[in-house]
């Protein structure tokens, strides 16, 4: 009785199995297309976004003086020079501040830090900082740079805020680059009696530079595109002079935001044109990164 | 004479340099201290965030009661009739976040599954960075696109207010897709080949292997990526500020204008809200809520992701 039951069952399921396998494979094909579609939707929206922005903004972008003049009250006049200069200054300060500190912190954690509870705390702390929203960094910048150090709503406050925002990313990517340097290189240097810092500065760092540069470019591009923290620190939407380090400032994303929020219709196109300028700036930065990475990688 | 000789002899010179050189010893120590100081900057940053936010928040709660902040259902700090109930802002934040995740989870996961299980390695090497470009577009650009392209387009189909939670949430979802996709992809790739091959050997199809073997094995990594995505959405500012409006409301109607915590913070600030005023302090009180929520999400995500790493190493 039990045997026949088992036989029936196995016969049954075998029959089902052969019947089903084709429809199951078809379902598999359907889902393969769905997964591909999910991947392509993102890329399609990216293409649509770029198309829309170039359609709206290219005419205004190509107006003579758009990159070289100061803003105007009229949407079809004036330019975005103060915003460009602000963004370039902000990016420069971010690089000058974060590269030494970020690479230094990465070197400490990779080459010097003992395995101790407080090293673990520093590491967890860095990964948590990478997830703190930009606008919260704005609160920090407002408290420390505007009020405590009395810089006020000046470019330097914004730049230092963006530097703190970029630091975790630079530390994480620099650590990966330093970790990728083979130990044989260090051991060969130590074997010749070279001290630790000299080994690092003459062998480890040059080897790690392409990786470090990639991280620097990624985080500086993000810093240049960030607006939320700068709004809190006090960036202005309209500036008729070229900012200095200790003056009121703007930035390309702030200029875009300020154009979007104006009711007159022409300003939307000016916003799109400014977006083109911002995307070009980020593109140039990334191009430089790829160029430098390839030059250094050959060595 | 002896001294001169030894300096001219390269062998002797190198012998000498092997001996302990006290000045070099000191400079080595100084370098180590400087590098340690660099690592401390990150700890000081966290310390600064916590001290500054909670100092001002403490000041806020001396003027507004804890109960009003968490029990009142109206947020009108800028009106004559002032109310400080934070729920409308939290509601707006989680409404846009929910819409964003409804976009980012399916798109991110299907990208990850396709790139890991179906795409040729050469194709994946091109498509992965292409998808990650979405995360590199400045968020103010997504705001522009949401307000001036997506909203007008959607208004042909459904009645929407000009500022609405839907458009902002949709674009935020597209922006967060690479966050969910990248981390899920790493988790899926970490699933050992042998598990898939064991499944194929039993006559299970590829799709069933993905859903019944690969995804469950990668589940903790996938959940970590989703929680991190939620944290990004909660903290995102420019898209919601531009496209979702500034109307704090307790509603689940995505067609209406709402206000998020971040949008309120951007609205109230500007570097020149008088320090010490109650408005200034609301900025920090809302910031404290935002900071605690995102911090909790990040810690949970980090914890889940680390648990899964140990499993296969």
Coordinates of C-alpha atoms in Angstrom, one line a residue:
Chain A
X1 CA 0.0 0.0 0.0
X2 CA 2.7 2.4 1.1
X3 CA 4.9 1.4 -1.9
X4 CA 2.2 2.0 -4.5
X5 CA 1.4 5.4 -2.9
X6 CA 5.1 6.3 -3.2
X7 CA 5.2 5.1 -6.8
X8 CA 2.1 7.1 -7.7
X9 CA 3.5 10.2 -6.2
X10 CA 6.9 10.0 -7.9
X11 CA 5.2 9.2 -11.2
X12 CA 2.9 12.2 -10.8
X13 CA 5.6 14.7 -10.0
X14 CA 7.8 13.4 -12.8
X15 CA 5.0 14.0 -15.2
X16 CA 4.4 17.5 -13.8
X17 CA 8.1 18.2 -14.0
X18 CA 8.4 17.5 -17.7
X19 CA 5.2 19.3 -18.4
X20 CA 6.3 22.4 -16.5
X21 CA 9.8 22.8 -17.5
X22 CA 9.1 24.8 -20.6
X23 CA 6.7 27.2 -19.0
X24 CA 9.1 27.7 -16.2
X25 CA 11.9 28.5 -18.6
X26 CA 9.6 30.9 -20.4
X27 CA 8.8 32.6 -17.1
X28 CA 12.6 32.8 -16.7
X29 CA 12.9 34.6 -20.1
X30 CA 10.1 37.0 -19.2
X31 CA 11.9 37.9 -15.9
X32 CA 15.3 38.3 -17.7
X33 CA 13.6 41.0 -19.9
X34 CA 12.0 42.6 -16.8
X35 CA 15.4 42.8 -15.0
X36 CA 17.0 44.3 -18.0
X37 CA 14.1 46.7 -18.3
X38 CA 14.7 47.8 -14.6
X39 CA 18.3 48.5 -15.4
X40 CA 17.5 50.4 -18.6
X41 CA 14.7 52.6 -17.0
X42 CA 17.3 54.3 -14.9
X43 CA 19.6 54.9 -17.9
X44 CA 16.6 56.0 -20.0
X45 CA 15.6 58.6 -17.4
X46 CA 19.2 59.8 -17.3
X47 CA 19.2 60.3 -21.1
X48 CA 15.8 62.0 -20.9
X49 CA 17.0 64.4 -18.1
X50 CA 20.1 65.4 -20.1
X51 CA 18.1 65.8 -23.3
X52 CA 15.5 68.0 -21.5
X53 CA 18.2 70.2 -19.9
X54 CA 20.1 70.7 -23.1
X55 CA 16.9 71.5 -25.0
X56 CA 15.8 74.1 -22.4
X57 CA 19.2 75.5 -21.6
X58 CA 21.5 75.3 -24.6
X59 CA 20.3 78.4 -26.3
X60 CA 20.7 80.5 -23.1
X61 CA 24.1 78.8 -22.4
X62 CA 25.4 79.9 -25.8
X63 CA 24.3 83.5 -25.3
X64 CA 27.4 85.7 -25.4
X65 CA 28.5 86.6 -21.9
X66 CA 26.6 83.9 -20.1
X67 CA 29.8 82.6 -18.5
X68 CA 31.6 85.9 -18.1
X69 CA 29.0 88.4 -16.9
X70 CA 27.4 89.0 -13.5
X71 CA 23.7 88.1 -13.0
X72 CA 20.9 90.4 -14.1
X73 CA 17.3 90.9 -13.0
X74 CA 16.3 89.9 -16.5
X75 CA 16.3 86.2 -17.4
X76 CA 17.8 86.7 -20.8
X77 CA 20.6 89.0 -19.8
X78 CA 23.7 88.8 -17.7
X79 CA 25.6 85.7 -16.7
X80 CA 26.8 83.4 -13.9
X81 CA 30.5 84.5 -13.4
X82 CA 30.2 85.0 -9.6
X83 CA 28.7 81.5 -9.3
X84 CA 31.5 79.9 -11.4
X85 CA 34.2 81.7 -9.4
X86 CA 32.5 80.7 -6.1
X87 CA 32.3 77.1 -7.1
X88 CA 36.0 77.0 -8.3
X89 CA 37.1 78.7 -5.1
X90 CA 35.0 76.3 -3.0
X91 CA 36.5 73.3 -4.9
X92 CA 40.0 74.5 -4.5
X93 CA 39.7 75.0 -0.7
X94 CA 38.1 71.6 -0.4
X95 CA 41.0 70.0 -2.2
X96 CA 43.6 71.9 -0.2
X97 CA 42.0 71.0 3.1
X98 CA 40.7 67.5 2.6
X99 CA 43.6 65.9 0.6
X100 CA 46.3 66.3 3.4
X101 CA 43.9 65.5 6.2
X102 CA 42.1 62.7 4.4
X103 CA 45.2 61.0 3.2
X104 CA 46.9 61.5 6.5
X105 CA 44.0 59.9 8.3
X106 CA 43.9 57.0 5.8
X107 CA 47.7 56.5 6.3
X108 CA 47.3 56.5 10.1
X109 CA 44.5 53.9 10.0
X110 CA 46.2 51.6 7.4
X111 CA 49.9 51.9 8.4
X112 CA 50.1 53.0 12.1
X113 CA 46.9 52.3 14.0
X114 CA 47.1 49.4 16.5
X115 CA 44.2 47.0 16.7
X116 CA 42.4 48.6 19.6
X117 CA 38.9 49.5 20.6
X118 CA 39.5 53.2 19.9
X119 CA 40.7 52.4 16.4
X120 CA 37.5 50.6 15.8
X121 CA 35.6 53.6 17.1
X122 CA 37.4 55.9 14.7
X123 CA 36.5 53.5 11.8
X124 CA 32.8 53.2 12.7
X125 CA 32.7 56.9 13.2
X126 CA 34.0 57.6 9.7
X127 CA 31.5 55.3 8.1
X128 CA 28.7 56.9 10.1
X129 CA 29.9 60.4 9.0
X130 CA 29.6 59.3 5.4
X131 CA 25.9 58.8 5.9
X132 CA 25.1 62.1 7.7
X133 CA 22.9 64.2 5.5
X134 CA 24.5 67.3 3.8
X135 CA 22.1 69.7 5.5
X136 CA 23.2 68.5 9.0
X137 CA 26.8 69.4 8.0
X138 CA 25.3 72.8 7.3
X139 CA 24.2 73.0 10.9
X140 CA 27.7 72.1 12.0
X141 CA 29.3 74.7 9.7
X142 CA 26.8 77.4 10.8
X143 CA 27.7 76.8 14.4
X144 CA 31.4 76.4 14.1
X145 CA 32.5 78.5 11.2
X146 CA 29.9 81.3 11.1
X147 CA 29.5 81.8 14.9
X148 CA 32.3 80.2 16.9
X149 CA 35.1 81.3 14.5
X150 CA 33.2 84.4 13.5
X151 CA 33.7 84.0 9.7
X152 CA 30.0 84.8 9.2
X153 CA 28.2 83.7 6.0
X154 CA 31.4 83.9 4.0
X155 CA 32.9 81.7 1.3
X156 CA 35.4 80.2 3.7
X157 CA 32.6 78.9 6.0
X158 CA 31.0 77.2 3.1
X159 CA 34.3 75.8 1.8
X160 CA 35.2 74.3 5.2
X161 CA 31.7 72.9 5.6
X162 CA 32.0 71.2 2.3
X163 CA 35.5 70.0 3.3
X164 CA 34.1 68.2 6.4
X165 CA 31.4 66.7 4.2
X166 CA 34.0 65.3 1.7
X167 CA 36.4 64.0 4.3
X168 CA 34.8 60.6 5.0
X169 CA 34.7 59.7 1.3
X170 CA 38.3 60.7 0.7
X171 CA 39.4 58.7 3.8
X172 CA 37.6 55.6 2.7
X173 CA 38.8 55.6 -0.9
X174 CA 42.4 56.5 0.2
X175 CA 42.4 53.6 2.6
X176 CA 41.4 51.2 -0.2
X177 CA 44.2 52.6 -2.4
X178 CA 46.8 52.3 0.3
X179 CA 45.6 48.8 1.2
X180 CA 46.0 47.7 -2.4
X181 CA 49.8 48.5 -2.3
X182 CA 51.5 45.1 -2.1
X183 CA 53.3 44.3 1.2
X184 CA 56.4 43.1 -0.7
X185 CA 57.1 46.8 -1.6
X186 CA 57.1 47.8 2.1
X187 CA 59.1 44.8 3.2
X188 CA 61.8 45.4 0.5
X189 CA 62.1 49.0 1.7
X190 CA 62.3 47.9 5.4
X191 CA 64.8 45.3 4.5
X192 CA 67.2 48.0 3.3
X193 CA 66.9 49.7 6.7
X194 CA 64.6 52.5 5.5
X195 CA 62.5 54.1 8.2
X196 CA 58.7 53.8 8.2
X197 CA 57.8 57.3 7.1
X198 CA 60.4 57.2 4.3
X199 CA 59.0 53.9 3.1
X200 CA 55.5 55.4 3.0
X201 CA 56.4 58.7 1.4
X202 CA 58.7 57.2 -1.3
X203 CA 57.1 53.9 -2.0
X204 CA 53.6 53.4 -0.6
X205 CA 52.2 56.9 -1.5
X206 CA 53.4 57.1 -5.1
X207 CA 51.9 53.6 -5.7
X208 CA 48.6 54.6 -4.2
X209 CA 48.2 58.0 -5.9
X210 CA 46.0 56.9 -8.8
X211 CA 43.4 55.4 -6.4
X212 CA 43.6 58.3 -4.0
X213 CA 43.1 60.8 -6.9
X214 CA 40.0 58.9 -8.0
X215 CA 38.5 59.3 -4.5
X216 CA 39.4 63.0 -4.4
X217 CA 37.7 63.7 -7.7
X218 CA 34.5 61.8 -6.7
X219 CA 34.2 63.7 -3.5
X220 CA 35.1 67.1 -5.0
X221 CA 32.5 66.6 -7.7
X222 CA 29.9 65.9 -5.0
X223 CA 31.0 68.9 -3.0
X224 CA 30.7 71.1 -6.0
X225 CA 27.2 69.8 -6.7
X226 CA 26.0 70.2 -3.1
X227 CA 23.6 72.9 -2.2
X228 CA 21.8 72.0 1.0
X229 CA 24.7 72.6 3.4
X230 CA 25.6 75.9 1.7
X231 CA 22.0 77.2 2.0
X232 CA 22.2 76.7 5.8
X233 CA 25.6 78.3 6.0
X234 CA 24.3 81.3 4.2
X235 CA 25.1 81.2 0.5
X236 CA 23.2 83.9 -1.4
X237 CA 21.1 83.5 -4.6
X238 CA 22.2 86.8 -6.2
X239 CA 25.7 88.2 -6.2
X240 CA 26.9 91.0 -8.5
X241 CA 30.6 90.9 -7.6
X242 CA 33.3 88.2 -7.6
X243 CA 33.5 86.7 -4.2
X244 CA 36.7 86.5 -2.1
X245 CA 37.4 84.0 0.7
X246 CA 35.9 86.2 3.4
X247 CA 33.0 87.6 1.4
X248 CA 29.4 86.5 0.8
X249 CA 29.3 83.8 -1.8
X250 CA 27.2 81.6 -4.0
X251 CA 27.8 78.5 -6.0
X252 CA 26.5 77.0 -9.2
X253 CA 23.9 74.7 -7.5
X254 CA 22.8 77.7 -5.4
X255 CA 22.5 79.8 -8.6
X256 CA 20.4 77.0 -10.2
X257 CA 18.1 76.9 -7.1
X258 CA 17.7 80.6 -7.1
X259 CA 16.8 80.7 -10.8
X260 CA 14.3 77.8 -10.4
X261 CA 12.5 79.6 -7.6
X262 CA 11.8 82.8 -9.6
X263 CA 8.3 83.0 -11.1
X264 CA 9.1 84.7 -14.4
X265 CA 9.3 82.0 -17.1
X266 CA 12.6 82.8 -18.7
X267 CA 14.5 81.9 -15.5
X268 CA 13.8 78.2 -16.0
X269 CA 15.9 78.3 -19.1
X270 CA 18.7 80.2 -17.3
X271 CA 18.6 77.4 -14.6
X272 CA 19.0 74.8 -17.3
X273 CA 21.9 76.7 -18.8
X274 CA 23.5 76.9 -15.4
X275 CA 23.0 73.2 -15.0
X276 CA 24.9 72.7 -18.3
X277 CA 27.8 74.7 -16.9
X278 CA 27.8 72.7 -13.6
X279 CA 27.7 69.4 -15.5
X280 CA 30.5 70.5 -17.7
X281 CA 32.6 71.5 -14.7
X282 CA 32.1 68.1 -13.1
X283 CA 32.8 66.4 -16.5
X284 CA 36.1 68.3 -16.8
X285 CA 37.1 67.3 -13.2
X286 CA 36.4 63.7 -14.0
X287 CA 38.3 63.9 -17.3
X288 CA 41.3 65.3 -15.4
X289 CA 41.0 62.4 -12.9
X290 CA 41.0 59.8 -15.7
X291 CA 44.0 61.5 -17.4
X292 CA 46.1 61.7 -14.2
X293 CA 45.2 58.2 -13.2
X294 CA 46.4 56.8 -16.5
X295 CA 49.6 58.8 -16.4
X296 CA 50.5 57.6 -12.9
X297 CA 49.4 54.0 -13.5
X298 CA 52.0 53.5 -16.2
X299 CA 54.8 54.1 -13.7
Chain B
X1 CA 91.3 61.5 9.5
X2 CA 89.5 58.4 10.5
X3 CA 86.2 60.3 10.3
X4 CA 86.9 61.6 6.8
X5 CA 87.8 58.1 5.6
X6 CA 84.6 56.6 6.9
X7 CA 82.6 59.3 5.1
X8 CA 84.2 58.6 1.8
X9 CA 83.7 54.9 2.1
X10 CA 80.2 54.1 0.8
X11 CA 80.1 50.8 2.7
X12 CA 80.9 52.4 6.0
X13 CA 78.5 55.2 5.4
X14 CA 75.6 52.8 4.9
X15 CA 76.6 50.9 8.0
X16 CA 76.4 54.1 9.8
X17 CA 72.9 55.0 8.6
X18 CA 71.7 51.7 9.8
X19 CA 72.5 52.7 13.4
X20 CA 69.9 54.4 15.3
X21 CA 69.7 58.0 14.3
X22 CA 68.1 60.0 17.1
X23 CA 66.9 62.9 15.0
X24 CA 65.3 60.6 12.5
X25 CA 63.6 58.7 15.4
X26 CA 62.0 61.9 16.6
X27 CA 60.8 63.0 13.2
X28 CA 59.3 59.5 12.7
X29 CA 57.4 60.0 16.0
X30 CA 56.2 63.5 15.0
X31 CA 54.9 62.1 11.7
X32 CA 52.9 59.5 13.5
X33 CA 51.4 62.1 15.8
X34 CA 50.5 64.3 12.9
X35 CA 48.8 61.4 11.1
X36 CA 46.9 60.5 14.2
X37 CA 45.7 64.1 14.5
X38 CA 44.3 63.8 10.9
X39 CA 42.4 60.7 12.0
X40 CA 41.0 62.6 15.0
X41 CA 39.4 65.2 12.8
X42 CA 36.6 62.8 11.9
X43 CA 36.0 62.2 15.6
X44 CA 36.0 65.9 16.3
X45 CA 33.5 66.4 13.4
X46 CA 31.0 64.0 15.0
X47 CA 31.6 65.6 18.4
X48 CA 31.0 69.0 16.9
X49 CA 27.7 67.9 15.3
X50 CA 26.4 66.3 18.5
X51 CA 27.4 69.2 20.8
X52 CA 26.1 72.0 18.5
X53 CA 22.9 70.3 17.5
X54 CA 22.0 69.3 21.0
X55 CA 23.0 72.6 22.7
X56 CA 20.6 74.5 20.5
X57 CA 17.9 71.8 20.7
X58 CA 18.2 72.0 24.5
X59 CA 17.5 75.7 24.2
X60 CA 14.5 75.0 22.0
X61 CA 13.0 72.7 24.6
X62 CA 13.3 75.3 27.3
X63 CA 10.8 77.4 25.3
X64 CA 8.7 74.7 23.7
X65 CA 7.6 71.7 25.7
X66 CA 8.6 68.2 24.7
X67 CA 4.9 67.2 24.6
X68 CA 4.0 70.0 22.2
X69 CA 6.8 69.0 19.8
X70 CA 5.8 65.4 19.8
X71 CA 2.0 65.5 20.3
X72 CA 0.8 68.6 18.5
X73 CA -0.3 67.9 14.9
X74 CA 0.4 71.3 13.5
X75 CA 3.7 72.8 12.4
X76 CA 3.3 76.6 12.0
X77 CA 6.3 78.3 13.6
X78 CA 6.2 81.1 11.1
X79 CA 2.5 82.1 11.6
X80 CA 1.0 84.3 14.3
X81 CA -0.7 81.2 15.8
X82 CA 2.4 79.2 16.5
X83 CA 2.4 75.4 16.7
X84 CA 5.4 73.2 17.0
X85 CA 4.2 69.7 16.3
X86 CA 6.9 68.0 14.3
X87 CA 4.7 65.2 12.9
X88 CA 3.7 67.0 9.7
X89 CA 7.3 67.3 8.8
X90 CA 8.1 63.7 9.6
X91 CA 5.0 62.7 7.7
X92 CA 6.2 64.6 4.6
X93 CA 9.6 63.1 4.9
X94 CA 8.4 59.5 5.1
X95 CA 5.8 60.1 2.3
X96 CA 8.4 61.1 -0.2
X97 CA 10.8 58.5 1.1
X98 CA 8.2 55.8 0.6
X99 CA 7.6 56.9 -3.0
X100 CA 11.3 57.0 -3.6
X101 CA 11.8 53.5 -2.2
X102 CA 8.9 52.2 -4.3
X103 CA 11.1 53.3 -7.3
X104 CA 14.6 52.5 -6.0
X105 CA 14.0 49.0 -4.6
X106 CA 12.6 47.4 -7.8
X107 CA 15.0 49.3 -10.1
X108 CA 18.0 48.9 -7.9
X109 CA 17.4 45.2 -7.3
X110 CA 16.7 44.3 -11.0
X111 CA 19.8 46.2 -12.0
X112 CA 21.8 44.2 -9.5
X113 CA 20.3 40.9 -10.5
X114 CA 20.8 41.6 -14.2
X115 CA 24.4 42.7 -13.9
X116 CA 25.3 39.8 -11.6
X117 CA 23.4 36.9 -13.1
X118 CA 22.6 37.7 -16.8
X119 CA 25.0 40.3 -18.2
X120 CA 28.2 39.3 -19.9
X121 CA 31.2 40.6 -17.8
X122 CA 32.1 43.1 -20.6
X123 CA 28.6 44.5 -20.8
X124 CA 28.3 44.7 -17.0
X125 CA 31.6 46.6 -16.9
X126 CA 30.0 49.3 -19.1
X127 CA 26.5 49.3 -17.6
X128 CA 27.5 49.4 -13.9
X129 CA 29.3 52.7 -14.1
X130 CA 26.6 54.0 -16.4
X131 CA 23.9 53.3 -13.7
X132 CA 26.2 54.8 -11.0
X133 CA 26.2 58.1 -13.0
X134 CA 22.7 58.6 -11.6
X135 CA 24.2 59.1 -8.2
X136 CA 26.7 61.6 -9.5
X137 CA 24.1 64.1 -10.9
X138 CA 23.8 67.0 -8.4
X139 CA 20.5 66.7 -6.5
X140 CA 19.4 70.2 -7.5
X141 CA 19.3 68.9 -11.1
X142 CA 16.8 66.2 -10.1
X143 CA 14.7 69.0 -8.4
X144 CA 14.7 70.9 -11.7
X145 CA 13.7 67.8 -13.7
X146 CA 11.0 66.9 -11.2
X147 CA 9.4 70.3 -11.1
X148 CA 9.7 71.3 -14.8
X149 CA 9.5 68.0 -16.6
X150 CA 8.0 65.2 -14.5
X151 CA 5.2 67.2 -12.9
X152 CA 3.9 68.7 -16.1
X153 CA 4.1 65.3 -17.8
X154 CA 2.2 63.6 -14.9
X155 CA -0.4 66.3 -14.8
X156 CA -1.7 65.0 -18.2
X157 CA -2.6 61.8 -16.5
X158 CA -3.4 62.6 -12.9
X159 CA -4.5 65.8 -11.2
X160 CA -1.5 67.0 -9.2
X161 CA -0.7 70.2 -7.4
X162 CA 2.3 72.0 -9.0
X163 CA 4.3 71.2 -5.9
X164 CA 3.6 67.6 -5.0
X165 CA 5.2 64.7 -3.1
X166 CA 4.9 62.3 -6.1
X167 CA 7.3 64.0 -8.6
X168 CA 9.9 64.7 -5.9
X169 CA 9.6 61.1 -4.6
X170 CA 9.9 59.6 -8.0
X171 CA 13.1 61.5 -8.9
X172 CA 14.6 60.9 -5.5
X173 CA 14.0 57.2 -6.2
X174 CA 15.9 57.3 -9.5
X175 CA 18.7 59.1 -7.7
X176 CA 18.9 56.5 -4.9
X177 CA 18.7 53.5 -7.3
X178 CA 22.5 53.2 -7.6
X179 CA 22.8 53.1 -3.8
X180 CA 20.5 50.2 -3.5
X181 CA 21.8 48.6 -6.7
X182 CA 25.6 48.8 -5.9
X183 CA 25.4 47.3 -2.4
X184 CA 22.9 44.6 -3.4
X185 CA 25.2 43.8 -6.4
X186 CA 28.1 43.2 -4.1
X187 CA 26.0 41.1 -1.8
X188 CA 24.7 39.0 -4.7
X189 CA 28.2 38.5 -6.1
X190 CA 29.4 37.3 -2.7
X191 CA 27.0 34.3 -2.9
X192 CA 29.2 31.3 -3.6
X193 CA 29.0 29.8 -7.1
X194 CA 28.6 26.4 -5.6
X195 CA 25.2 27.3 -4.2
X196 CA 23.9 28.2 -7.7
X197 CA 25.5 25.1 -9.3
X198 CA 24.0 22.9 -6.6
X199 CA 20.6 24.3 -7.5
X200 CA 21.0 23.8 -11.3
X201 CA 22.1 20.2 -10.6
X202 CA 18.7 19.6 -9.1
X203 CA 17.1 20.8 -12.3
X204 CA 16.0 24.1 -11.0
X205 CA 15.7 26.9 -13.6
X206 CA 17.9 30.0 -13.4
X207 CA 15.0 32.3 -12.3
X208 CA 14.0 29.9 -9.5
X209 CA 17.6 29.7 -8.4
X210 CA 17.8 33.5 -8.2
X211 CA 14.6 33.8 -6.2
X212 CA 15.0 30.7 -4.0
X213 CA 18.7 30.4 -3.6
X214 CA 20.7 33.5 -4.5
X215 CA 18.4 36.3 -3.1
X216 CA 17.8 34.6 0.2
X217 CA 21.5 34.0 0.6
X218 CA 22.2 37.7 -0.2
X219 CA 19.2 38.9 1.9
X220 CA 21.1 40.6 4.7
X221 CA 23.2 42.6 2.2
X222 CA 20.1 43.5 0.2
X223 CA 18.3 44.7 3.4
X224 CA 21.3 46.7 4.4
X225 CA 21.3 48.4 1.0
X226 CA 17.6 49.2 1.3
X227 CA 18.0 50.7 4.8
X228 CA 20.9 52.8 3.5
X229 CA 18.7 54.0 0.6
X230 CA 16.0 55.0 3.1
X231 CA 18.5 57.0 5.1
X232 CA 19.6 58.8 1.9
X233 CA 16.0 59.6 1.0
X234 CA 15.3 60.9 4.5
X235 CA 18.3 63.2 4.4
X236 CA 17.9 64.4 0.8
X237 CA 17.1 68.1 0.6
X238 CA 17.2 69.9 -2.8
X239 CA 14.8 67.7 -4.7
X240 CA 12.0 67.9 -2.1
X241 CA 12.7 71.6 -1.5
X242 CA 12.3 72.4 -5.2
X243 CA 9.5 70.0 -6.2
X244 CA 7.5 69.0 -3.1
X245 CA 6.7 72.4 -1.7
X246 CA 6.6 74.0 1.7
X247 CA 3.2 73.0 3.2
X248 CA 3.6 70.9 6.3
X249 CA 0.6 68.6 6.3
X250 CA -0.4 65.3 7.9
X251 CA -1.5 63.5 4.7
X252 CA -0.8 60.4 2.6
X253 CA -2.1 62.1 -0.5
X254 CA 1.0 62.2 -2.8
X255 CA -0.8 64.6 -5.2
X256 CA -0.6 67.4 -2.6
X257 CA 2.2 69.7 -1.6
X258 CA 3.9 68.7 1.6
X259 CA 7.0 69.7 3.5
X260 CA 9.9 67.5 4.7
X261 CA 12.2 68.1 7.6
X262 CA 15.1 69.0 5.3
X263 CA 12.9 71.3 3.2
X264 CA 11.8 73.2 6.4
X265 CA 15.5 73.5 7.5
X266 CA 16.5 75.0 4.1
X267 CA 13.4 77.3 4.2
X268 CA 14.2 78.7 7.7
X269 CA 17.9 79.0 7.3
X270 CA 20.0 81.3 5.1
X271 CA 22.8 82.1 7.5
X272 CA 21.0 85.3 8.6
X273 CA 18.1 84.0 10.8
X274 CA 18.9 85.9 14.0
X275 CA 20.8 83.6 16.3
X276 CA 19.1 82.8 19.6
X277 CA 15.6 83.4 18.2
X278 CA 13.1 80.6 18.5
X279 CA 13.1 80.2 14.7
X280 CA 16.8 79.7 14.7
X281 CA 16.4 77.0 17.4
X282 CA 13.6 75.2 15.5
X283 CA 16.2 74.7 12.7
X284 CA 18.4 72.7 15.2
X285 CA 15.4 70.9 16.8
X286 CA 14.3 69.5 13.5
X287 CA 18.0 68.9 12.6
X288 CA 18.3 66.8 15.8
X289 CA 15.3 64.6 14.8
X290 CA 16.7 64.2 11.3
X291 CA 20.2 63.4 12.6
X292 CA 18.9 60.8 15.1
X293 CA 16.7 59.1 12.4
X294 CA 19.5 58.9 9.8
X295 CA 22.1 57.8 12.4
X296 CA 19.8 55.0 13.6
X297 CA 19.2 53.8 10.0
X298 CA 23.0 54.0 9.2
X299 CA 23.9 52.0 12.3
X300 CA 21.3 49.3 11.5
X301 CA 22.4 49.1 7.9
X302 CA 26.1 48.9 8.9
X303 CA 25.3 46.2 11.5
X304 CA 23.3 44.0 9.1
X305 CA 25.9 44.4 6.3
X306 CA 28.7 43.3 8.7
X307 CA 26.8 40.3 9.9
X308 CA 26.5 39.1 6.4
X309 CA 30.2 39.6 5.6
X310 CA 31.2 37.2 8.3
X311 CA 29.1 34.5 6.8
X312 CA 31.2 33.9 3.7
X313 CA 34.7 35.0 4.6

